[in-house]
mmCIF file of C-alpha atoms and ligand atoms in Angstrom:
data_model
loop_
_atom_site.group_PDB
_atom_site.id
_atom_site.type_symbol
_atom_site.label_atom_id
_atom_site.label_comp_id
_atom_site.label_asym_id
_atom_site.label_seq_id
_atom_site.Cartn_x
_atom_site.Cartn_y
_atom_site.Cartn_z
ATOM 1 C CA MET A 1 -0.001 0.132 0.199
ATOM 2 C CA ASN A 2 1.294 3.569 -0.650
ATOM 3 C CA GLU A 3 2.246 5.660 2.114
ATOM 4 C CA ILE A 4 0.146 8.969 2.023
ATOM 5 C CA LYS A 5 2.015 11.404 4.492
ATOM 6 C CA ASN A 6 -0.824 14.186 4.428
ATOM 7 C CA THR A 7 -0.247 17.084 7.231
ATOM 8 C CA SER A 8 -0.135 20.630 6.875
ATOM 9 C CA ASP A 9 3.035 20.608 6.390
ATOM 10 C CA VAL A 10 4.343 17.758 4.413
ATOM 11 C CA ARG A 11 1.706 16.237 1.620
ATOM 12 C CA GLU A 12 3.318 13.320 -0.284
ATOM 13 C CA PHE A 13 2.400 10.025 -1.544
ATOM 14 C CA ARG A 14 3.800 7.023 -3.987
ATOM 15 C CA LEU A 15 2.732 6.365 -7.316
ATOM 16 C CA GLY A 16 4.666 3.353 -8.732
ATOM 17 C CA ASN A 17 8.073 4.785 -8.877
ATOM 18 C CA LEU A 18 6.814 8.492 -8.441
ATOM 19 C CA VAL A 19 6.999 10.449 -5.092
ATOM 20 C CA ILE A 20 4.541 13.539 -5.374
ATOM 21 C CA LYS A 21 4.609 16.139 -3.421
ATOM 22 C CA ASN A 22 2.045 18.852 -2.639
ATOM 23 C CA GLY A 23 0.777 17.858 -6.302
ATOM 24 C CA LEU A 24 -0.935 20.119 -8.510
ATOM 25 C CA PHE A 25 -2.054 18.128 -11.393
ATOM 26 C CA LEU A 26 -2.838 19.680 -14.941
ATOM 27 C CA ALA A 27 -6.608 17.680 -15.711
ATOM 28 C CA PRO A 28 -7.103 15.580 -18.621
ATOM 29 C CA MET A 29 -9.058 17.810 -21.016
ATOM 30 C CA GLU A 30 -9.994 16.878 -24.465
ATOM 31 C CA ASP A 31 -8.500 19.822 -27.306
ATOM 32 C CA VAL A 32 -7.000 21.210 -24.471
ATOM 33 C CA SER A 33 -4.393 19.005 -22.634
ATOM 34 C CA ASP A 34 -2.783 18.099 -25.511
ATOM 35 C CA TYR A 35 1.364 17.819 -25.795
ATOM 36 C CA PRO A 36 2.008 21.582 -26.146
ATOM 37 C CA PHE A 37 -0.031 22.484 -23.470
ATOM 38 C CA ARG A 38 1.106 19.791 -21.425
ATOM 39 C CA MET A 39 4.528 20.967 -21.950
ATOM 40 C CA ILE A 40 3.917 24.692 -21.032
ATOM 41 C CA CYS A 41 1.896 23.543 -17.708
ATOM 42 C CA ARG A 42 4.621 21.272 -16.694
ATOM 43 C CA GLU A 43 7.370 24.345 -16.961
ATOM 44 C CA LEU A 44 4.874 26.794 -15.145
ATOM 45 C CA GLY A 45 4.720 24.202 -12.293
ATOM 46 C CA ALA A 46 1.953 21.428 -13.073
ATOM 47 C CA ASP A 47 3.529 18.227 -11.128
ATOM 48 C CA VAL A 48 1.500 15.795 -13.161
ATOM 49 C CA VAL A 49 -0.284 16.168 -16.528
ATOM 50 C CA TYR A 50 -2.860 13.450 -18.619
ATOM 51 C CA SER A 51 -3.602 13.151 -22.147
ATOM 52 C CA GLU A 52 -6.682 13.672 -23.193
ATOM 53 C CA PHE A 53 -8.941 10.823 -23.112
ATOM 54 C CA ILE A 54 -8.684 8.134 -25.833
ATOM 55 C CA SER A 55 -11.350 5.868 -27.015
ATOM 56 C CA SER A 56 -10.088 1.850 -26.026
ATOM 57 C CA GLU A 57 -11.804 0.895 -29.226
ATOM 58 C CA ALA A 58 -10.089 3.317 -31.260
ATOM 59 C CA LEU A 59 -7.024 2.530 -30.075
ATOM 60 C CA ILE A 60 -7.211 -1.327 -30.752
ATOM 61 C CA ARG A 61 -8.608 -0.342 -34.068
ATOM 62 C CA GLU A 62 -5.324 1.458 -34.775
ATOM 63 C CA ALA A 63 -7.289 4.917 -35.439
ATOM 64 C CA GLN A 64 -4.101 7.443 -36.161
ATOM 65 C CA LYS A 65 -5.512 9.884 -34.240
ATOM 66 C CA ALA A 66 -6.368 8.333 -31.365
ATOM 67 C CA PHE A 67 -2.150 7.392 -31.063
ATOM 68 C CA LEU A 68 -1.231 10.673 -31.865
ATOM 69 C CA LYS A 69 -2.820 11.342 -28.675
ATOM 70 C CA MET A 70 -0.365 9.210 -26.603
ATOM 71 C CA THR A 71 2.953 11.025 -27.841
ATOM 72 C CA ILE A 72 4.868 11.239 -24.838
ATOM 73 C CA ARG A 73 8.214 13.887 -24.681
ATOM 74 C CA PRO A 74 10.754 13.620 -22.127
ATOM 75 C CA GLY A 75 9.811 16.965 -20.878
ATOM 76 C CA GLU A 76 6.536 16.171 -19.585
ATOM 77 C CA HIS A 77 7.091 13.488 -17.467
ATOM 78 C CA PRO A 78 5.403 12.453 -14.869
ATOM 79 C CA MET A 79 2.207 11.582 -17.675
ATOM 80 C CA ALA A 80 -0.825 9.771 -17.615
ATOM 81 C CA ILE A 81 -2.631 8.308 -20.495
ATOM 82 C CA GLN A 82 -6.315 8.103 -19.592
ATOM 83 C CA ILE A 83 -8.519 5.478 -21.565
ATOM 84 C CA TYR A 84 -11.977 5.128 -21.704
ATOM 85 C CA GLY A 85 -14.618 2.494 -23.111
ATOM 86 C CA ASN A 86 -17.381 0.238 -21.470
ATOM 87 C CA ARG A 87 -15.922 -3.374 -23.063
ATOM 88 C CA THR A 88 -13.649 -5.148 -20.678
ATOM 89 C CA GLU A 89 -11.399 -6.488 -23.062
ATOM 90 C CA ALA A 90 -11.169 -3.905 -25.581
ATOM 91 C CA MET A 91 -9.998 -1.839 -22.301
ATOM 92 C CA VAL A 92 -7.040 -3.998 -21.273
ATOM 93 C CA GLU A 93 -5.945 -4.326 -24.985
ATOM 94 C CA ALA A 94 -5.980 -0.480 -25.004
ATOM 95 C CA ALA A 95 -4.252 -0.245 -21.518
ATOM 96 C CA LYS A 96 -1.777 -2.523 -22.799
ATOM 97 C CA ILE A 97 -0.910 -0.298 -25.648
ATOM 98 C CA ALA A 98 -0.885 2.765 -23.675
ATOM 99 C CA GLU A 99 1.484 1.289 -21.227
ATOM 100 C CA ASP A 100 3.998 0.735 -24.236
ATOM 101 C CA LYS A 101 3.989 4.585 -25.165
ATOM 102 C CA GLY A 102 6.138 4.946 -21.412
ATOM 103 C CA PRO A 103 3.360 6.658 -19.294
ATOM 104 C CA ASP A 104 4.204 6.748 -15.569
ATOM 105 C CA PHE A 105 0.521 5.271 -15.165
ATOM 106 C CA ILE A 106 -2.732 4.585 -16.768
ATOM 107 C CA ASP A 107 -5.669 6.326 -16.277
ATOM 108 C CA ILE A 108 -9.498 5.281 -16.662
ATOM 109 C CA ASN A 109 -12.062 7.889 -17.538
ATOM 110 C CA PHE A 110 -15.393 7.066 -15.286
ATOM 111 C CA GLY A 111 -16.488 10.594 -15.573
ATOM 112 C CA CYS A 112 -16.923 12.137 -19.040
ATOM 113 C CA PRO A 113 -20.831 13.403 -18.794
ATOM 114 C CA VAL A 114 -21.189 13.508 -22.547
ATOM 115 C CA LYS A 115 -24.066 11.944 -24.020
ATOM 116 C CA LYS A 116 -22.371 10.074 -26.708
ATOM 117 C CA ILE A 117 -19.939 8.669 -24.274
ATOM 118 C CA ALA A 118 -22.009 8.334 -20.682
ATOM 119 C CA LEU A 119 -25.139 7.291 -22.503
ATOM 120 C CA LYS A 120 -23.314 4.514 -23.874
ATOM 121 C CA GLY A 121 -21.989 3.058 -21.019
ATOM 122 C CA ALA A 122 -18.592 4.559 -21.048
ATOM 123 C CA GLY A 123 -17.182 7.700 -18.719
ATOM 124 C CA ALA A 124 -19.584 8.650 -16.289
ATOM 125 C CA GLY A 125 -21.916 6.067 -18.056
ATOM 126 C CA LEU A 126 -20.356 3.554 -15.381
ATOM 127 C CA LEU A 127 -22.019 5.467 -12.312
ATOM 128 C CA ARG A 128 -24.869 3.258 -13.320
ATOM 129 C CA ASP A 129 -22.962 0.308 -13.431
ATOM 130 C CA ILE A 130 -20.916 0.067 -10.801
ATOM 131 C CA PRO A 131 -20.244 -3.570 -10.802
ATOM 132 C CA LYS A 132 -19.015 -3.324 -14.578
ATOM 133 C CA MET A 133 -16.683 -0.153 -13.283
ATOM 134 C CA ILE A 134 -14.783 -2.471 -10.850
ATOM 135 C CA GLU A 135 -15.103 -5.173 -13.193
ATOM 136 C CA ILE A 136 -13.067 -2.856 -15.810
ATOM 137 C CA SER A 137 -10.901 -1.716 -12.854
ATOM 138 C CA ALA A 138 -9.510 -5.003 -11.583
ATOM 139 C CA ALA A 139 -8.995 -6.095 -15.418
ATOM 140 C CA VAL A 140 -6.916 -3.076 -16.189
ATOM 141 C CA ALA A 141 -5.057 -3.424 -12.834
ATOM 142 C CA ARG A 142 -4.229 -6.553 -13.291
ATOM 143 C CA ALA A 143 -3.070 -6.345 -17.029
ATOM 144 C CA VAL A 144 -0.380 -3.852 -16.799
ATOM 145 C CA SER A 145 2.579 -3.154 -14.503
ATOM 146 C CA LEU A 146 1.944 0.614 -14.537
ATOM 147 C CA PRO A 147 0.038 1.981 -11.522
ATOM 148 C CA VAL A 148 -3.633 2.442 -12.616
ATOM 149 C CA THR A 149 -5.627 5.066 -11.370
ATOM 150 C CA ALA A 150 -9.167 6.230 -12.001
ATOM 151 C CA LYS A 151 -11.031 9.732 -12.183
ATOM 152 C CA THR A 152 -14.616 9.735 -11.527
ATOM 153 C CA ARG A 153 -17.762 11.977 -10.315
ATOM 154 C CA LEU A 154 -19.692 11.666 -7.248
ATOM 155 C CA GLY A 155 -22.571 9.717 -8.727
ATOM 156 C CA TRP A 156 -24.931 9.908 -11.600
ATOM 157 C CA ASP A 157 -27.080 12.471 -10.237
ATOM 158 C CA SER A 158 -27.919 14.054 -6.762
ATOM 159 C CA ASP A 159 -30.193 10.540 -5.778
ATOM 160 C CA THR A 160 -27.154 8.596 -6.664
ATOM 161 C CA ILE A 161 -24.315 9.870 -4.698
ATOM 162 C CA GLN A 162 -22.204 6.941 -4.268
ATOM 163 C CA ILE A 163 -18.372 8.145 -4.332
ATOM 164 C CA VAL A 164 -17.704 6.964 -0.841
ATOM 165 C CA ASP A 165 -18.519 3.450 -1.915
ATOM 166 C CA ILE A 166 -17.013 3.417 -5.330
ATOM 167 C CA ALA A 167 -13.919 4.817 -3.542
ATOM 168 C CA ARG A 168 -13.703 1.528 -1.438
ATOM 169 C CA GLN A 169 -14.507 -0.918 -4.254
ATOM 170 C CA LEU A 170 -11.939 0.654 -6.545
ATOM 171 C CA GLN A 171 -9.191 0.897 -3.661
ATOM 172 C CA ASP A 172 -9.962 -3.122 -3.512
ATOM 173 C CA VAL A 173 -9.466 -4.322 -7.026
ATOM 174 C CA GLY A 174 -6.076 -2.235 -7.154
ATOM 175 C CA ILE A 175 -6.700 1.193 -8.206
ATOM 176 C CA GLU A 176 -3.960 3.131 -6.692
ATOM 177 C CA ALA A 177 -4.969 6.546 -6.656
ATOM 178 C CA LEU A 178 -8.349 8.015 -7.565
ATOM 179 C CA ALA A 179 -9.474 11.581 -9.004
ATOM 180 C CA VAL A 180 -12.827 12.910 -7.791
ATOM 181 C CA HIS A 181 -14.348 15.772 -9.483
ATOM 182 C CA ALA A 182 -16.891 16.897 -7.110
ATOM 183 C CA ARG A 183 -19.731 17.137 -9.280
ATOM 184 C CA THR A 184 -22.535 14.325 -10.284
ATOM 185 C CA ARG A 185 -22.831 13.362 -13.605
ATOM 186 C CA ALA A 186 -26.584 15.389 -13.905
ATOM 187 C CA GLN A 187 -24.562 18.596 -12.926
ATOM 188 C CA GLY A 188 -22.417 18.685 -16.180
ATOM 189 C CA TYR A 189 -19.906 21.308 -15.201
ATOM 190 C CA LYS A 190 -22.822 23.463 -13.762
ATOM 191 C CA GLY A 191 -23.426 24.522 -10.131
ATOM 192 C CA GLN A 192 -20.646 24.438 -7.570
ATOM 193 C CA ALA A 193 -18.252 21.399 -6.772
ATOM 194 C CA GLU A 194 -18.903 19.751 -3.626
ATOM 195 C CA TRP A 195 -16.015 19.443 -2.083
ATOM 196 C CA ASP A 196 -17.264 17.672 1.170
ATOM 197 C CA TRP A 197 -17.130 14.366 -0.768
ATOM 198 C CA ILE A 198 -13.964 14.705 -1.789
ATOM 199 C CA GLN A 199 -12.951 14.688 1.817
ATOM 200 C CA LYS A 200 -15.182 12.035 2.532
ATOM 201 C CA ALA A 201 -13.679 9.776 0.097
ATOM 202 C CA VAL A 202 -10.421 11.065 1.651
ATOM 203 C CA GLU A 203 -11.309 9.296 4.796
ATOM 204 C CA ALA A 204 -12.877 5.991 3.624
ATOM 205 C CA VAL A 205 -9.846 4.894 1.660
ATOM 206 C CA ASN A 206 -6.024 4.845 1.775
ATOM 207 C CA ILE A 207 -5.050 5.602 -1.199
ATOM 208 C CA PRO A 208 -4.523 8.756 -2.159
ATOM 209 C CA VAL A 209 -7.479 10.855 -3.499
ATOM 210 C CA ILE A 210 -6.844 13.694 -5.791
ATOM 211 C CA GLY A 211 -9.706 16.420 -5.157
ATOM 212 C CA ASN A 212 -11.292 18.320 -8.631
ATOM 213 C CA GLY A 213 -13.439 20.888 -9.507
ATOM 214 C CA ASP A 214 -13.654 24.579 -9.503
ATOM 215 C CA VAL A 215 -9.764 25.437 -8.610
ATOM 216 C CA THR A 216 -9.333 28.739 -10.760
ATOM 217 C CA GLU A 217 -7.480 30.883 -8.039
ATOM 218 C CA PRO A 218 -4.021 29.653 -6.420
ATOM 219 C CA GLN A 219 -5.879 30.391 -2.864
ATOM 220 C CA HIS A 220 -8.540 27.819 -4.157
ATOM 221 C CA ALA A 221 -5.493 25.433 -4.270
ATOM 222 C CA ALA A 222 -4.573 25.782 -0.723
ATOM 223 C CA GLU A 223 -8.224 25.898 0.311
ATOM 224 C CA MET A 224 -8.966 22.715 -1.185
ATOM 225 C CA PHE A 225 -5.867 21.022 0.514
ATOM 226 C CA ALA A 226 -7.121 22.016 3.692
ATOM 227 C CA ARG A 227 -10.660 21.463 4.026
ATOM 228 C CA THR A 228 -10.462 17.805 2.202
ATOM 229 C CA GLY A 229 -7.155 16.547 3.078
ATOM 230 C CA CYS A 230 -6.958 15.439 -0.351
ATOM 231 C CA ALA A 231 -3.190 14.160 -1.297
ATOM 232 C CA ALA A 232 -3.394 16.202 -4.523
ATOM 233 C CA VAL A 233 -5.508 18.879 -6.297
ATOM 234 C CA MET A 234 -6.356 18.487 -10.031
ATOM 235 C CA ILE A 235 -6.603 21.811 -12.079
ATOM 236 C CA GLY A 236 -8.751 22.165 -15.312
ATOM 237 C CA ARG A 237 -10.319 25.344 -16.829
ATOM 238 C CA GLY A 238 -8.824 27.412 -14.605
ATOM 239 C CA ALA A 239 -5.544 26.399 -16.349
ATOM 240 C CA ILE A 240 -7.207 26.894 -19.766
ATOM 241 C CA HIS A 241 -6.321 30.694 -20.138
ATOM 242 C CA ASN A 242 -3.828 30.576 -17.188
ATOM 243 C CA PRO A 243 -1.250 28.012 -16.807
ATOM 244 C CA TRP A 244 0.794 30.209 -14.575
ATOM 245 C CA ILE A 245 -2.023 28.828 -12.057
ATOM 246 C CA PHE A 246 -0.003 25.957 -11.011
ATOM 247 C CA ARG A 247 3.073 28.367 -10.667
ATOM 248 C CA HIS A 248 1.249 31.076 -8.512
ATOM 249 C CA SER A 249 -0.949 27.919 -6.845
ATOM 250 C CA LYS A 250 2.834 26.610 -5.270
ATOM 251 C CA GLN A 251 3.832 29.863 -4.521
ATOM 252 C CA PHE A 252 0.555 30.590 -2.646
ATOM 253 C CA ILE A 253 0.599 27.093 -0.414
ATOM 254 C CA GLU A 254 4.188 27.981 0.188
ATOM 255 C CA THR A 255 4.555 31.250 1.352
ATOM 256 C CA GLY A 256 1.156 32.758 1.761
ATOM 257 C CA THR A 257 1.635 35.453 -0.729
ATOM 258 C CA VAL A 258 -0.241 36.177 -3.664
ATOM 259 C CA ALA A 259 1.891 36.714 -6.972
ATOM 260 C CA GLU A 260 2.069 38.956 -9.292
ATOM 261 C CA PRO A 261 0.427 38.224 -12.951
ATOM 262 C CA PRO A 262 3.267 37.213 -15.440
ATOM 263 C CA ALA A 263 5.096 40.417 -16.766
ATOM 264 C CA LEU A 264 4.602 40.682 -20.625
ATOM 265 C CA SER A 265 7.631 39.453 -21.242
ATOM 266 C CA GLU A 266 7.103 36.166 -19.466
ATOM 267 C CA ARG A 267 3.800 35.567 -21.364
ATOM 268 C CA LEU A 268 5.531 36.436 -25.076
ATOM 269 C CA GLU A 269 8.196 34.110 -23.886
ATOM 270 C CA PHE A 270 5.796 31.173 -23.086
ATOM 271 C CA LEU A 271 3.495 32.243 -26.175
ATOM 272 C CA LYS A 272 6.455 31.941 -28.191
ATOM 273 C CA LYS A 273 7.242 28.191 -26.752
ATOM 274 C CA HIS A 274 3.632 27.422 -27.508
ATOM 275 C CA TYR A 275 3.952 27.770 -30.694
ATOM 276 C CA LEU A 276 6.912 25.876 -31.370
ATOM 277 C CA TYR A 277 5.678 23.054 -29.460
ATOM 278 C CA ASN A 278 2.608 22.915 -31.361
ATOM 279 C CA MET A 279 4.634 23.191 -34.618
ATOM 280 C CA GLU A 280 6.815 20.183 -33.111
ATOM 281 C CA TYR A 281 3.444 18.451 -32.624
ATOM 282 C CA LYS A 282 1.296 19.594 -36.038
ATOM 283 C CA GLY A 283 3.665 20.907 -38.354
ATOM 284 C CA GLU A 284 4.109 24.769 -39.227
ATOM 285 C CA LYS A 285 1.282 25.413 -40.687
ATOM 286 C CA LEU A 286 -1.501 23.740 -38.677
ATOM 287 C CA GLY A 287 0.502 24.644 -35.478
ATOM 288 C CA VAL A 288 0.381 28.274 -36.335
ATOM 289 C CA ILE A 289 -3.213 28.377 -37.538
ATOM 290 C CA GLU A 290 -4.503 26.396 -34.350
ATOM 291 C CA MET A 291 -2.569 28.795 -31.919
ATOM 292 C CA ARG A 292 -4.904 31.551 -32.927
ATOM 293 C CA LYS A 293 -7.174 30.327 -30.352
ATOM 294 C CA HIS A 294 -4.657 30.825 -27.725
ATOM 295 C CA LEU A 295 -3.687 33.895 -28.640
ATOM 296 C CA SER A 296 -6.264 36.088 -26.408
ATOM 297 C CA GLY A 297 -5.230 34.483 -23.351
ATOM 298 C CA TYR A 298 -1.637 35.084 -23.516
ATOM 299 C CA LEU A 299 -1.936 38.832 -24.704
ATOM 300 C CA ARG A 300 -5.209 39.558 -22.447
ATOM 301 C CA GLY A 301 -4.853 43.230 -21.164
ATOM 302 C CA LEU A 302 -2.995 44.825 -23.503
ATOM 303 C CA PRO A 303 -4.195 47.711 -25.324
ATOM 304 C CA HIS A 304 -5.631 47.523 -28.933
ATOM 305 C CA ILE A 305 -5.193 43.741 -28.559
ATOM 306 C CA ALA A 306 -8.026 42.877 -30.816
ATOM 307 C CA LYS A 307 -6.568 44.739 -33.519
ATOM 308 C CA PHE A 308 -3.061 43.433 -33.007
ATOM 309 C CA ARG A 309 -4.512 39.897 -33.377
ATOM 310 C CA LEU A 310 -6.104 40.442 -36.567
ATOM 311 C CA GLU A 311 -2.858 41.635 -37.993
ATOM 312 C CA LEU A 312 -1.673 38.254 -36.865
ATOM 313 C CA MET A 313 -4.167 36.190 -38.706
ATOM 314 C CA PRO A 314 -3.202 35.973 -42.260
ATOM 315 C CA PHE A 315 -0.263 34.275 -41.357
ATOM 316 C CA ASP A 316 0.620 30.449 -41.094
ATOM 317 C CA ARG A 317 4.239 30.585 -40.598
ATOM 318 C CA HIS A 318 5.610 31.287 -37.100
ATOM 319 C CA GLU A 319 8.558 34.171 -38.483
ATOM 320 C CA PRO A 320 6.613 36.985 -38.801
ATOM 321 C CA ILE A 321 4.341 36.357 -36.328
ATOM 322 C CA PHE A 322 7.112 36.553 -33.892
ATOM 323 C CA GLU A 323 8.501 39.319 -35.452
ATOM 324 C CA ARG A 324 5.337 41.091 -34.429
ATOM 325 C CA LEU A 325 5.399 40.027 -30.969
ATOM 326 C CA ASP A 326 8.650 41.075 -30.342
ATOM 327 C CA THR A 327 7.593 44.745 -31.460
ATOM 328 C CA LEU A 328 4.879 44.932 -28.380
ATOM 329 C CA ASN A 329 6.164 47.628 -26.279
ATOM 330 C CA ILE A 330 6.958 45.645 -22.913
ATOM 331 C CA SER A 331 7.580 48.704 -20.981
ATOM 332 C CA SER A 332 4.326 51.045 -21.528
ATOM 333 C CA ASN A 333 1.389 50.765 -19.548
ATOM 334 C CA TYR A 334 2.391 47.930 -17.496
ATOM 335 C CA LYS A 335 0.528 48.636 -14.507
ATOM 336 C CA GLU A 336 -2.303 49.173 -16.665
ATOM 337 C CA THR A 337 -2.226 45.881 -18.357
ATOM 338 C CA VAL A 338 -1.601 44.165 -15.009
ATOM 339 C CA GLU A 339 -4.800 45.388 -13.613
ATOM 340 C CA THR A 340 -6.803 44.634 -16.816
ATOM 341 C CA TYR A 341 -5.049 41.286 -16.984
ATOM 342 C CA ARG A 342 -6.672 40.173 -13.322
ATOM 343 C CA GLU A 343 -9.825 41.413 -14.091
ATOM 344 C CA ILE A 344 -9.959 39.567 -17.415
ATOM 345 C CA THR A 345 -8.490 36.406 -15.691
ATOM 346 C CA ALA A 346 -11.092 36.472 -12.982
ATOM 347 C CA ARG A 347 -13.885 37.010 -15.255
ATOM 348 C CA ALA A 348 -12.775 34.259 -17.897
ATOM 349 C CA ALA A 349 -12.661 31.834 -15.367
ATOM 350 C CA GLU A 350 -15.818 32.716 -14.056
ATOM 351 C CA LEU A 351 -17.217 32.403 -17.526
ATOM 352 C CA THR A 352 -15.504 29.099 -18.301
ATOM 353 C CA CYS A 353 -16.976 27.679 -15.218
ATOM 354 C CA LYS A 354 -20.402 28.903 -15.835
ATOM 355 C CA ASN A 355 -20.020 27.346 -19.458
ATOM 356 C CA GLY A 356 -17.975 24.226 -18.784
ATOM 357 C CA ALA A 357 -15.461 24.488 -21.507
HETATM 358 C C1 FMN B 401 -13.166 21.237 -22.536
HETATM 359 C C2 FMN B 401 -12.973 20.416 -21.275
HETATM 360 C C3 FMN B 401 -12.433 18.731 -21.912
HETATM 361 C C4 FMN B 401 -12.382 17.961 -21.012
HETATM 362 N N1 FMN B 401 -11.844 16.462 -21.251
HETATM 363 C C5 FMN B 401 -11.734 15.405 -20.491
HETATM 364 C C6 FMN B 401 -11.163 14.319 -20.559
HETATM 365 O O1 FMN B 401 -10.559 14.345 -21.524
HETATM 366 N N2 FMN B 401 -10.917 13.198 -19.373
HETATM 367 C C7 FMN B 401 -11.328 13.724 -18.240
HETATM 368 O O2 FMN B 401 -11.295 12.641 -17.095
HETATM 369 N N3 FMN B 401 -11.837 14.663 -18.061
HETATM 370 C C8 FMN B 401 -12.344 15.649 -18.964
HETATM 371 N N4 FMN B 401 -12.792 16.978 -18.636
HETATM 372 C C9 FMN B 401 -13.389 17.034 -17.061
HETATM 373 C C10 FMN B 401 -11.670 18.136 -16.533
HETATM 374 O O3 FMN B 401 -10.820 17.077 -16.431
HETATM 375 C C11 FMN B 401 -12.446 18.455 -15.008
HETATM 376 O O4 FMN B 401 -12.449 16.914 -14.208
HETATM 377 C C12 FMN B 401 -13.371 19.238 -14.784
HETATM 378 O O5 FMN B 401 -13.419 20.354 -15.800
HETATM 379 C C13 FMN B 401 -13.737 19.808 -13.634
HETATM 380 O O6 FMN B 401 -11.998 20.652 -12.879
HETATM 381 P P1 FMN B 401 -12.226 22.345 -13.210
HETATM 382 O O7 FMN B 401 -13.329 22.739 -12.344
HETATM 383 O O8 FMN B 401 -11.253 22.503 -12.740
HETATM 384 O O9 FMN B 401 -12.280 22.396 -14.604
HETATM 385 C C14 FMN B 401 -12.607 18.087 -19.519
HETATM 386 C C15 FMN B 401 -13.302 19.196 -18.999
HETATM 387 C C16 FMN B 401 -12.989 20.588 -19.847
HETATM 388 C C17 FMN B 401 -13.638 21.458 -19.861
#
């Protein structure tokens, strides 16, 4: 059994060969937690990252898109590959394929609320068939030598919250850590995550419980650790336009101080890195085009930013974009920029929480 040290001074646990201290995890997010974004988050303090969820059926069909999602580069570790599905044999096969790609652990998705998945009995759909969830978990844990973890929700709906029982059963069949998104499937991403259930799961099992849901500020991460006793905190939407949340949460947890927003020079440095990782992953043309969706996040708060973004749109090569980024006047209006950045970040976090994307 993994030893979990969990006091206000020391929070650490083992997962396979990893020792994870005060863990801040980047949540698995489809279309978001791809290789470039994971690298950015790792460099900004995420201790563990996950792939996007990957269909077990697609993996055994050898679908190219599913295989691309398993790309792992050396700088990303510790990293999990997350799989989903509802056929035990397919999940076992997929876990073996994923293991060969060299992640540090395999995670099983029992939380996806999307109709086309949950209503077909995969993801959160398995919250309506706990024996099947346990069968899949046991079979996958037996089939691979890496640690196997799971990520789930509180239950199907508010009348069927079973997280405490689920946590115990998953532990009993060899699941080595459990991430709990403290909402039901029926809630989707709406309402508030109910952290009290994370605490109840923590108290019920000896495996590490990773708390998840509504951590959008560094103070929230500290609060989730303190209120629930969880072994690690997982951050999803709060990182989407603010990957600095990992570093800033760490600073808050360690010193109690709130970090200044990142300087423009640093935002530009990470924006360029993001371009380069994206180009490495998707090729220059597609990599550059797909970065358009990230521009507003990195450049928020700058004066005349909408116009500046429009100027970058015609390009599908990185050089002319980098040249223009270099012309941004770093010193002008810095104070004003920081204030606006704070306001917009807070508003964006509020909106993503409401919209669930
Ligand atoms: C765009 C998006 C994609 C997601 N994709 C996945 C996924 O592939 N696997 C998974 O387990 N959860 C997925 N989730 C759920 C998140 O991992 C997380 O549980 C949820 O967003 C709650 O955490 P947060 O409040 O920190 O965002 C996704 C969430 C979002 C917003």
